[in-house]
PDB file of C-alpha atoms in Angstrom:
ATOM      1  CA  MET J  24     146.647 -75.885 -72.095  1.00  0.00           C
ATOM      2  CA  GLY J  25     148.574 -79.426 -72.648  1.00  0.00           C
ATOM      3  CA  PRO J  26     146.533 -82.138 -73.269  1.00  0.00           C
ATOM      4  CA  ILE J  27     143.381 -80.610 -72.295  1.00  0.00           C
ATOM      5  CA  ARG J  28     143.033 -79.376 -75.922  1.00  0.00           C
ATOM      6  CA  PHE J  29     142.796 -82.999 -77.269  1.00  0.00           C
ATOM      7  CA  ILE J  30     140.029 -84.156 -74.425  1.00  0.00           C
ATOM      8  CA  PHE J  31     136.902 -82.286 -75.968  1.00  0.00           C
ATOM      9  CA  PRO J  32     137.796 -83.864 -79.480  1.00  0.00           C
ATOM     10  CA  THR J  33     138.598 -87.622 -78.369  1.00  0.00           C
ATOM     11  CA  PHE J  34     135.581 -87.626 -76.057  1.00  0.00           C
ATOM     12  CA  VAL J  35     133.507 -86.950 -79.176  1.00  0.00           C
ATOM     13  CA  LEU J  36     134.838 -89.229 -81.413  1.00  0.00           C
ATOM     14  CA  ALA J  37     134.742 -91.977 -78.919  1.00  0.00           C
ATOM     15  CA  MET J  38     130.824 -91.024 -78.723  1.00  0.00           C
ATOM     16  CA  TRP J  39     130.285 -91.250 -82.478  1.00  0.00           C
ATOM     17  CA  VAL J  40     132.058 -94.842 -82.294  1.00  0.00           C
ATOM     18  CA  ILE J  41     129.925 -95.729 -79.400  1.00  0.00           C
ATOM     19  CA  CYS J  42     126.837 -94.523 -81.094  1.00  0.00           C
ATOM     20  CA  GLY J  43     127.782 -96.516 -84.350  1.00  0.00           C
ATOM     21  CA  ILE J  44     128.359 -99.900 -82.756  1.00  0.00           C
ATOM     22  CA  GLY J  45     124.861 -99.372 -80.543  1.00  0.00           C
ATOM     23  CA  VAL J  46     123.192 -98.827 -83.973  1.00  0.00           C
ATOM     24  CA  ALA J  47     124.862-101.918 -85.467  1.00  0.00           C
ATOM     25  CA  ASN J  48     123.829-103.931 -82.261  1.00  0.00           C
ATOM     26  CA  GLY J  49     120.301-102.547 -81.921  1.00  0.00           C
ATOM     27  CA  GLU J  50     120.796-101.197 -78.728  1.00  0.00           C
ATOM     28  CA  TRP J  51     120.634 -97.684 -80.111  1.00  0.00           C
ATOM     29  CA  THR J  52     117.143 -96.744 -80.480  1.00  0.00           C
ATOM     30  CA  GLY J  53     114.555 -94.079 -80.589  1.00  0.00           C
ATOM     31  CA  ILE J  54     115.092 -92.841 -77.196  1.00  0.00           C
ATOM     32  CA  GLN J  55     119.043 -91.847 -77.997  1.00  0.00           C
ATOM     33  CA  TRP J  56     117.809 -90.067 -80.830  1.00  0.00           C
ATOM     34  CA  LEU J  57     115.384 -87.934 -78.816  1.00  0.00           C
ATOM     35  CA  MET J  58     118.110 -87.413 -76.345  1.00  0.00           C
ATOM     36  CA  LEU J  59     120.802 -86.062 -78.953  1.00  0.00           C
ATOM     37  CA  GLY J  60     117.660 -84.017 -80.353  1.00  0.00           C
ATOM     38  CA  LEU J  61     116.870 -82.377 -77.198  1.00  0.00           C
ATOM     39  CA  ALA J  62     120.687 -81.851 -76.738  1.00  0.00           C
ATOM     40  CA  HIS J  63     121.038 -79.962 -79.612  1.00  0.00           C
ATOM     41  CA  LEU J  64     118.154 -78.021 -78.974  1.00  0.00           C
ATOM     42  CA  GLY J  65     119.719 -76.875 -75.819  1.00  0.00           C
ATOM     43  CA  CYS J  66     123.201 -76.160 -77.499  1.00  0.00           C
ATOM     44  CA  ALA J  67     121.320 -73.877 -80.187  1.00  0.00           C
ATOM     45  CA  ILE J  68     122.020 -71.191 -78.348  1.00  0.00           C
ATOM     46  CA  ILE J  69     125.541 -71.216 -79.677  1.00  0.00           C
ATOM     47  CA  PHE J  70     123.947 -69.365 -82.788  1.00  0.00           C
ATOM     48  CA  ARG J  71     123.415 -66.412 -80.263  1.00  0.00           C
ATOM     49  CA  ASN J  72     126.677 -66.537 -78.494  1.00  0.00           C
ATOM     50  CA  PHE J  73     129.512 -69.079 -78.670  1.00  0.00           C
ATOM     51  CA  VAL J  74     130.529 -69.054 -75.353  1.00  0.00           C
ATOM     52  CA  LEU J  75     127.316 -69.517 -73.936  1.00  0.00           C
ATOM     53  CA  VAL J  76     127.101 -72.991 -75.227  1.00  0.00           C
ATOM     54  CA  PHE J  77     129.431 -74.088 -72.572  1.00  0.00           C
ATOM     55  CA  SER J  78     127.132 -72.422 -69.805  1.00  0.00           C
ATOM     56  CA  TYR J  79     123.461 -71.928 -70.579  1.00  0.00           C
ATOM     57  CA  GLY J  80     123.646 -74.332 -73.236  1.00  0.00           C
ATOM     58  CA  TYR J  81     124.929 -76.986 -70.844  1.00  0.00           C
ATOM     59  CA  GLY J  82     122.275 -76.210 -68.130  1.00  0.00           C
ATOM     60  CA  ILE J  83     119.339 -76.107 -70.522  1.00  0.00           C
ATOM     61  CA  SER J  84     120.416 -79.335 -72.288  1.00  0.00           C
ATOM     62  CA  MET J  85     120.716 -81.253 -68.841  1.00  0.00           C
ATOM     63  CA  VAL J  86     117.376 -79.976 -68.085  1.00  0.00           C
ATOM     64  CA  LEU J  87     115.887 -80.868 -71.327  1.00  0.00           C
ATOM     65  CA  VAL J  88     117.282 -84.451 -71.691  1.00  0.00           C
ATOM     66  CA  ASN J  89     116.919 -85.910 -68.316  1.00  0.00           C
ATOM     67  CA  ALA J  90     113.348 -84.561 -68.583  1.00  0.00           C
ATOM     68  CA  GLY J  91     112.704 -86.200 -71.725  1.00  0.00           C
ATOM     69  CA  VAL J  92     113.828 -89.723 -70.247  1.00  0.00           C
ATOM     70  CA  MET J  93     111.901 -88.991 -67.140  1.00  0.00           C
ATOM     71  CA  VAL J  94     108.983 -88.640 -69.523  1.00  0.00           C
ATOM     72  CA  TRP J  95     109.734 -91.793 -71.312  1.00  0.00           C
ATOM     73  CA  GLN J  96     110.387 -94.145 -68.451  1.00  0.00           C
ATOM     74  CA  PRO J  97     109.218 -92.607 -65.108  1.00  0.00           C
ATOM     75  CA  LYS J  98     110.590 -95.565 -62.821  1.00  0.00           C
ATOM     76  CA  PRO J  99     112.075 -94.774 -59.585  1.00  0.00           C
ATOM     77  CA  ALA J 100     115.503 -94.984 -60.615  1.00  0.00           C
ATOM     78  CA  VAL J 101     115.237 -92.870 -63.770  1.00  0.00           C
ATOM     79  CA  LEU J 102     113.279 -90.234 -61.599  1.00  0.00           C
ATOM     80  CA  LEU J 103     116.120 -90.099 -59.181  1.00  0.00           C
ATOM     81  CA  ILE J 104     118.908 -89.780 -61.386  1.00  0.00           C
ATOM     82  CA  GLY J 105     117.286 -87.881 -64.048  1.00  0.00           C
ATOM     83  CA  GLY J 106     115.802 -85.661 -61.317  1.00  0.00           C
ATOM     84  CA  LEU J 107     119.003 -84.818 -59.988  1.00  0.00           C
ATOM     85  CA  GLY J 108     120.088 -84.361 -63.437  1.00  0.00           C
ATOM     86  CA  VAL J 109     117.235 -82.017 -64.203  1.00  0.00           C
ATOM     87  CA  LEU J 110     118.143 -80.146 -60.742  1.00  0.00           C
ATOM     88  CA  TYR J 111     121.916 -79.755 -61.761  1.00  0.00           C
ATOM     89  CA  GLY J 112     120.719 -77.959 -65.037  1.00  0.00           C
ATOM     90  CA  LEU J 113     118.655 -75.486 -63.463  1.00  0.00           C
ATOM     91  CA  ARG J 114     121.350 -74.578 -60.828  1.00  0.00           C
ATOM     92  CA  LEU J 115     123.971 -74.292 -63.409  1.00  0.00           C
ATOM     93  CA  ALA J 116     121.514 -71.855 -65.534  1.00  0.00           C
ATOM     94  CA  LEU J 117     120.285 -69.863 -62.651  1.00  0.00           C
ATOM     95  CA  PHE J 118     123.958 -69.481 -61.481  1.00  0.00           C
ATOM     96  CA  VAL J 119     125.209 -68.635 -64.973  1.00  0.00           C
ATOM     97  CA  TYR J 120     122.442 -65.949 -65.139  1.00  0.00           C
ATOM     98  CA  SER J 121     123.364 -64.550 -61.839  1.00  0.00           C
ATOM     99  CA  ARG J 122     127.067 -64.518 -62.405  1.00  0.00           C
ATOM    100  CA  TYR J 123     126.601 -62.787 -65.882  1.00  0.00           C
ATOM    101  CA  ARG J 124     124.414 -59.869 -64.149  1.00  0.00           C
ATOM    102  CA  SER J 125     127.035 -59.449 -61.485  1.00  0.00           C
ATOM    103  CA  GLN J 126     129.723 -56.260 -61.797  1.00  0.00           C
ATOM    104  CA  GLY J 127     132.633 -58.404 -60.996  1.00  0.00           C
ATOM    105  CA  TYR J 128     132.155 -60.633 -64.331  1.00  0.00           C
ATOM    106  CA  SER J 129     131.659 -57.582 -66.599  1.00  0.00           C
ATOM    107  CA  ALA J 130     135.165 -57.799 -67.827  1.00  0.00           C
ATOM    108  CA  MET J 131     134.872 -61.240 -68.606  1.00  0.00           C
ATOM    109  CA  ARG J 132     131.158 -60.651 -70.203  1.00  0.00           C
ATOM    110  CA  THR J 133     132.992 -58.542 -72.708  1.00  0.00           C
ATOM    111  CA  ARG J 134     135.852 -60.590 -73.677  1.00  0.00           C
ATOM    112  CA  GLY J 135     132.994 -63.358 -74.417  1.00  0.00           C
ATOM    113  CA  GLU J 136     131.093 -61.181 -76.839  1.00  0.00           C
ATOM    114  CA  ARG J 137     134.185 -60.016 -78.485  1.00  0.00           C
ATOM    115  CA  ALA J 138     135.253 -63.865 -78.986  1.00  0.00           C
ATOM    116  CA  ASP J 139     131.689 -64.645 -80.215  1.00  0.00           C
ATOM    117  CA  ALA J 140     132.105 -61.948 -83.136  1.00  0.00           C
ATOM    118  CA  GLY J 141     135.178 -63.454 -84.512  1.00  0.00           C
ATOM    119  CA  VAL J 142     133.605 -67.449 -84.907  1.00  0.00           C
ATOM    120  CA  PRO J 143     132.673 -68.402 -88.236  1.00  0.00           C
ATOM    121  CA  LEU J 144     129.267 -69.916 -88.903  1.00  0.00           C
ATOM    122  CA  PRO J 145     131.180 -73.313 -89.871  1.00  0.00           C
ATOM    123  CA  LEU J 146     132.949 -73.346 -86.765  1.00  0.00           C
ATOM    124  CA  ARG J 147     129.878 -72.570 -84.964  1.00  0.00           C
ATOM    125  CA  VAL J 148     127.706 -75.413 -86.547  1.00  0.00           C
ATOM    126  CA  PHE J 149     130.765 -77.842 -85.924  1.00  0.00           C
ATOM    127  CA  MET J 150     130.709 -76.941 -82.265  1.00  0.00           C
ATOM    128  CA  TRP J 151     127.047 -77.255 -81.942  1.00  0.00           C
ATOM    129  CA  VAL J 152     126.980 -80.935 -83.411  1.00  0.00           C
ATOM    130  CA  SER J 153     129.619 -81.752 -80.969  1.00  0.00           C
ATOM    131  CA  CYS J 154     128.597 -80.207 -77.998  1.00  0.00           C
ATOM    132  CA  GLY J 155     124.964 -81.791 -78.719  1.00  0.00           C
ATOM    133  CA  TRP J 156     126.588 -85.090 -78.792  1.00  0.00           C
ATOM    134  CA  LEU J 157     128.680 -84.363 -75.434  1.00  0.00           C
ATOM    135  CA  MET J 158     125.445 -83.102 -73.864  1.00  0.00           C
ATOM    136  CA  GLY J 159     123.184 -86.127 -75.108  1.00  0.00           C
ATOM    137  CA  PHE J 160     126.006 -88.597 -73.605  1.00  0.00           C
ATOM    138  CA  LEU J 161     126.059 -86.758 -70.304  1.00  0.00           C
ATOM    139  CA  ALA J 162     122.316 -87.516 -69.601  1.00  0.00           C
ATOM    140  CA  MET J 163     122.841 -91.059 -70.631  1.00  0.00           C
ATOM    141  CA  PRO J 164     122.999 -92.326 -67.241  1.00  0.00           C
ATOM    142  CA  ALA J 165     119.263 -91.721 -66.742  1.00  0.00           C
ATOM    143  CA  TRP J 166     118.729 -93.882 -69.593  1.00  0.00           C
ATOM    144  CA  VAL J 167     121.144 -96.638 -68.366  1.00  0.00           C
ATOM    145  CA  VAL J 168     119.049 -96.985 -65.052  1.00  0.00           C
ATOM    146  CA  ALA J 169     115.979 -97.459 -66.647  1.00  0.00           C
ATOM    147  CA  GLY J 170     116.226-101.211 -66.840  1.00  0.00           C
ATOM    148  CA  PRO J 171     116.537-102.189 -63.602  1.00  0.00           C
ATOM    149  CA  THR J 172     114.874-101.777 -60.077  1.00  0.00           C
ATOM    150  CA  LEU J 173     116.202 -99.135 -57.808  1.00  0.00           C
ATOM    151  CA  SER J 174     119.243-100.877 -56.720  1.00  0.00           C
ATOM    152  CA  SER J 175     121.626 -99.696 -53.559  1.00  0.00           C
ATOM    153  CA  GLY J 176     124.013 -98.971 -56.103  1.00  0.00           C
ATOM    154  CA  ILE J 177     121.719 -96.602 -58.008  1.00  0.00           C
ATOM    155  CA  VAL J 178     120.784 -94.936 -54.724  1.00  0.00           C
ATOM    156  CA  ALA J 179     124.446 -94.727 -53.825  1.00  0.00           C
ATOM    157  CA  GLY J 180     125.077 -92.897 -56.939  1.00  0.00           C
ATOM    158  CA  GLY J 181     122.069 -90.462 -56.503  1.00  0.00           C
ATOM    159  CA  MET J 182     123.518 -89.539 -52.859  1.00  0.00           C
ATOM    160  CA  LEU J 183     126.923 -88.830 -54.578  1.00  0.00           C
ATOM    161  CA  MET J 184     125.558 -86.714 -57.213  1.00  0.00           C
ATOM    162  CA  LEU J 185     123.404 -84.589 -54.446  1.00  0.00           C
ATOM    163  CA  ALA J 186     126.508 -84.281 -52.248  1.00  0.00           C
ATOM    164  CA  GLY J 187     128.477 -82.785 -55.491  1.00  0.00           C
ATOM    165  CA  LEU J 188     125.613 -80.669 -56.527  1.00  0.00           C
ATOM    166  CA  VAL J 189     125.548 -79.302 -52.927  1.00  0.00           C
ATOM    167  CA  LEU J 190     129.245 -78.472 -52.489  1.00  0.00           C
ATOM    168  CA  GLU J 191     129.366 -77.041 -56.019  1.00  0.00           C
ATOM    169  CA  SER J 192     126.292 -74.840 -55.000  1.00  0.00           C
ATOM    170  CA  VAL J 193     127.833 -73.765 -51.821  1.00  0.00           C
ATOM    171  CA  ALA J 194     131.397 -73.193 -53.565  1.00  0.00           C
ATOM    172  CA  ASP J 195     129.865 -71.039 -56.194  1.00  0.00           C
ATOM    173  CA  ALA J 196     127.865 -68.694 -53.797  1.00  0.00           C
ATOM    174  CA  GLN J 197     130.768 -68.080 -51.607  1.00  0.00           C
ATOM    175  CA  LYS J 198     132.926 -67.352 -54.718  1.00  0.00           C
ATOM    176  CA  GLN J 199     130.395 -64.991 -55.825  1.00  0.00           C
ATOM    177  CA  ALA J 200     129.914 -63.347 -52.617  1.00  0.00           C
ATOM    178  CA  ALA J 201     133.987 -62.615 -52.289  1.00  0.00           C
ATOM    179  CA  LYS J 202     133.916 -61.296 -56.183  1.00  0.00           C
ATOM    180  CA  ALA J 203     131.192 -59.089 -55.082  1.00  0.00           C
ATOM    181  CA  VAL J 204     132.993 -57.419 -52.272  1.00  0.00           C
ATOM    182  CA  ASN J 205     136.300 -57.008 -54.444  1.00  0.00           C
ATOM    183  CA  PRO J 206     136.124 -58.539 -58.201  1.00  0.00           C
ATOM    184  CA  GLY J 207     139.870 -58.068 -58.315  1.00  0.00           C
ATOM    185  CA  THR J 208     140.754 -60.844 -55.581  1.00  0.00           C
ATOM    186  CA  PHE J 209     140.764 -64.267 -54.961  1.00  0.00           C
ATOM    187  CA  ALA J 210     138.001 -66.325 -52.824  1.00  0.00           C
ATOM    188  CA  ALA J 211     139.664 -67.415 -49.845  1.00  0.00           C
ATOM    189  CA  ALA J 212     137.050 -67.743 -47.029  1.00  0.00           C
ATOM    190  CA  GLY J 213     134.581 -70.637 -46.226  1.00  0.00           C
ATOM    191  CA  LEU J 214     135.112 -73.683 -48.221  1.00  0.00           C
ATOM    192  CA  TYR J 215     138.153 -71.658 -50.157  1.00  0.00           C
ATOM    193  CA  ALA J 216     140.168 -71.685 -47.024  1.00  0.00           C
ATOM    194  CA  ARG J 217     141.068 -75.227 -47.471  1.00  0.00           C
ATOM    195  CA  LEU J 218     140.778 -75.839 -51.054  1.00  0.00           C
ATOM    196  CA  ARG J 219     141.502 -73.702 -53.912  1.00  0.00           C
ATOM    197  CA  HIS J 220     138.754 -75.335 -56.319  1.00  0.00           C
ATOM    198  CA  PRO J 221     135.889 -76.904 -54.342  1.00  0.00           C
ATOM    199  CA  ASN J 222     133.652 -75.693 -57.382  1.00  0.00           C
ATOM    200  CA  TYR J 223     135.557 -78.436 -59.362  1.00  0.00           C
ATOM    201  CA  LEU J 224     135.565 -80.725 -56.417  1.00  0.00           C
ATOM    202  CA  GLY J 225     131.888 -80.807 -56.352  1.00  0.00           C
ATOM    203  CA  GLU J 226     131.545 -81.202 -59.925  1.00  0.00           C
ATOM    204  CA  ILE J 227     133.666 -84.209 -59.974  1.00  0.00           C
ATOM    205  CA  VAL J 228     131.404 -85.693 -57.218  1.00  0.00           C
ATOM    206  CA  PHE J 229     128.474 -85.175 -59.176  1.00  0.00           C
ATOM    207  CA  GLN J 230     129.974 -86.847 -62.217  1.00  0.00           C
ATOM    208  CA  LEU J 231     131.244 -89.841 -60.173  1.00  0.00           C
ATOM    209  CA  GLY J 232     127.788 -90.290 -59.055  1.00  0.00           C
ATOM    210  CA  LEU J 233     126.390 -90.449 -62.413  1.00  0.00           C
ATOM    211  CA  ILE J 234     129.228 -92.960 -63.174  1.00  0.00           C
ATOM    212  CA  VAL J 235     128.316 -95.092 -60.069  1.00  0.00           C
ATOM    213  CA  ALA J 236     124.816 -95.208 -61.221  1.00  0.00           C
ATOM    214  CA  ALA J 237     125.540 -96.162 -64.745  1.00  0.00           C
ATOM    215  CA  ILE J 238     128.046 -98.939 -63.205  1.00  0.00           C
ATOM    216  CA  ALA J 239     125.251-100.028 -61.043  1.00  0.00           C
ATOM    217  CA  GLY J 240     122.226 -99.968 -63.502  1.00  0.00           C
ATOM    218  CA  ALA J 241     124.200-101.251 -66.777  1.00  0.00           C
ATOM    219  CA  SER J 242     122.578-104.293 -68.515  1.00  0.00           C
ATOM    220  CA  GLY J 243     125.706-105.262 -70.595  1.00  0.00           C
ATOM    221  CA  GLY J 244     128.959-103.957 -71.793  1.00  0.00           C
ATOM    222  CA  TRP J 245     127.700-101.280 -74.544  1.00  0.00           C
ATOM    223  CA  ALA J 246     125.154 -99.931 -71.750  1.00  0.00           C
ATOM    224  CA  LEU J 247     128.288 -98.980 -69.445  1.00  0.00           C
ATOM    225  CA  VAL J 248     130.306 -97.499 -71.669  1.00  0.00           C
ATOM    226  CA  ALA J 249     127.544 -95.410 -72.965  1.00  0.00           C
ATOM    227  CA  GLY J 250     126.683 -94.582 -69.394  1.00  0.00           C
ATOM    228  CA  ILE J 251     130.080 -93.273 -68.344  1.00  0.00           C
ATOM    229  CA  ALA J 252     131.521 -91.647 -71.187  1.00  0.00           C
ATOM    230  CA  GLY J 253     130.056 -88.246 -70.709  1.00  0.00           C
ATOM    231  CA  PRO J 254     130.593 -88.119 -66.928  1.00  0.00           C
ATOM    232  CA  LEU J 255     134.167 -89.473 -67.536  1.00  0.00           C
ATOM    233  CA  TYR J 256     134.957 -86.387 -69.706  1.00  0.00           C
ATOM    234  CA  ILE J 257     133.853 -84.181 -67.235  1.00  0.00           C
ATOM    235  CA  VAL J 258     135.965 -85.898 -64.364  1.00  0.00           C
ATOM    236  CA  ILE J 259     139.040 -85.620 -66.662  1.00  0.00           C
ATOM    237  CA  LEU J 260     138.217 -81.976 -67.718  1.00  0.00           C
ATOM    238  CA  MET J 261     137.914 -80.677 -64.341  1.00  0.00           C
ATOM    239  CA  TYR J 262     141.307 -82.091 -63.089  1.00  0.00           C
ATOM    240  CA  TYR J 263     142.871 -80.268 -66.214  1.00  0.00           C
ATOM    241  CA  ALA J 264     140.883 -77.248 -65.645  1.00  0.00           C
ATOM    242  CA  ALA J 265     141.957 -76.934 -61.953  1.00  0.00           C
ATOM    243  CA  ASN J 266     145.685 -77.053 -62.813  1.00  0.00           C
ATOM    244  CA  ASP J 267     145.111 -74.585 -65.498  1.00  0.00           C
ATOM    245  CA  GLN J 268     143.199 -72.402 -63.015  1.00  0.00           C
ATOM    246  CA  ASP J 269     146.044 -72.610 -60.499  1.00  0.00           C
ATOM    247  CA  ARG J 270     148.547 -71.524 -63.211  1.00  0.00           C
ATOM    248  CA  GLN J 271     146.393 -68.362 -64.226  1.00  0.00           C
ATOM    249  CA  GLN J 272     145.898 -67.224 -60.551  1.00  0.00           C
ATOM    250  CA  SER J 273     149.665 -67.864 -59.977  1.00  0.00           C
ATOM    251  CA  GLU J 274     150.107 -65.336 -63.077  1.00  0.00           C
ATOM    252  CA  ARG J 275     147.580 -62.830 -61.691  1.00  0.00           C
ATOM    253  CA  TYR J 276     148.333 -62.877 -58.042  1.00  0.00           C
ATOM    254  CA  GLY J 277     151.830 -64.445 -57.723  1.00  0.00           C
ATOM    255  CA  GLN J 278     153.132 -61.300 -56.385  1.00  0.00           C
ATOM    256  CA  ASP J 279     150.593 -60.983 -53.475  1.00  0.00           C
ATOM    257  CA  PRO J 280     151.966 -62.438 -50.313  1.00  0.00           C
ATOM    258  CA  ALA J 281     148.604 -63.349 -49.180  1.00  0.00           C
ATOM    259  CA  TYR J 282     147.784 -65.314 -52.370  1.00  0.00           C
ATOM    260  CA  GLU J 283     151.265 -67.091 -51.709  1.00  0.00           C
ATOM    261  CA  ALA J 284     150.358 -67.518 -48.079  1.00  0.00           C
ATOM    262  CA  TRP J 285     146.685 -68.867 -48.829  1.00  0.00           C
ATOM    263  CA  ARG J 286     148.401 -71.187 -51.608  1.00  0.00           C
ATOM    264  CA  GLN J 287     150.752 -72.965 -49.297  1.00  0.00           C
ATOM    265  CA  THR J 288     148.145 -73.644 -46.764  1.00  0.00           C
ATOM    266  CA  THR J 289     145.382 -75.160 -49.289  1.00  0.00           C
ATOM    267  CA  SER J 290     145.273 -78.256 -51.632  1.00  0.00           C
ATOM    268  CA  SER J 291     143.647 -77.855 -55.381  1.00  0.00           C
ATOM    269  CA  LEU J 292     141.130 -80.776 -55.122  1.00  0.00           C
ATOM    270  CA  LEU J 293     141.339 -82.657 -52.018  1.00  0.00           C
ATOM    271  CA  PRO J 294     141.542 -81.308 -48.332  1.00  0.00           C
ATOM    272  CA  ARG J 295     144.624 -82.158 -46.765  1.00  0.00           C
ATOM    273  CA  LEU J 296     144.309 -84.591 -43.510  1.00  0.00           C
TER     274      LEU J 296
END
């Protein structure tokens, strides 16, 4: 796994530091505590199944936290960024529901249930707290854009978010369709004819949109750091996840000439010119 194992704790620690600085300078207020509370509410699914916190928990948290910010400050910029955040969370939750019910995912589902049975309560609580902080910061751009008017930079960020959301949705649908036909093969049609991980690329584009919106809407250095910390984590995570997925696919399909031919004609995240 390499450096990927250190990314999560490093960013969670950084978020605690950002919070501490914000409390000290008076920029961390009641709305941030509300966002954290809603994020932890969404992540409470970890007490039912440890694995689900990274799927259902993520989606539910994005809906709750972004909706909370929208209710708190229903300005055009917040409604744009927060609304796309809610749409993102709803899409993720529905996709996870569909994937968990599919026959092709049954083996993965069984492994997840076995893994959940072995997770002790202290670790579950620690991960609930950590994931809650991460999910709260992932929605922080919706708070960052609450101050200024709807600028062109915020709109550009929203457009990137929408583009990433569409790309990820199409990629996930195409992969699901391929797995429904043959659960034991890899997706190589549609977007996957040129990219091995268009779903990860869509996620990166969405998160880059959040970063652009946060940069455009930040009123100062602390707000900027708070706004980009969560999305930056996901961008870095997706880069390493794509590399790890390549490794796993090579181990699983490496003896298949069709896989080797597909791998030679595709790129990981960015299409070849």
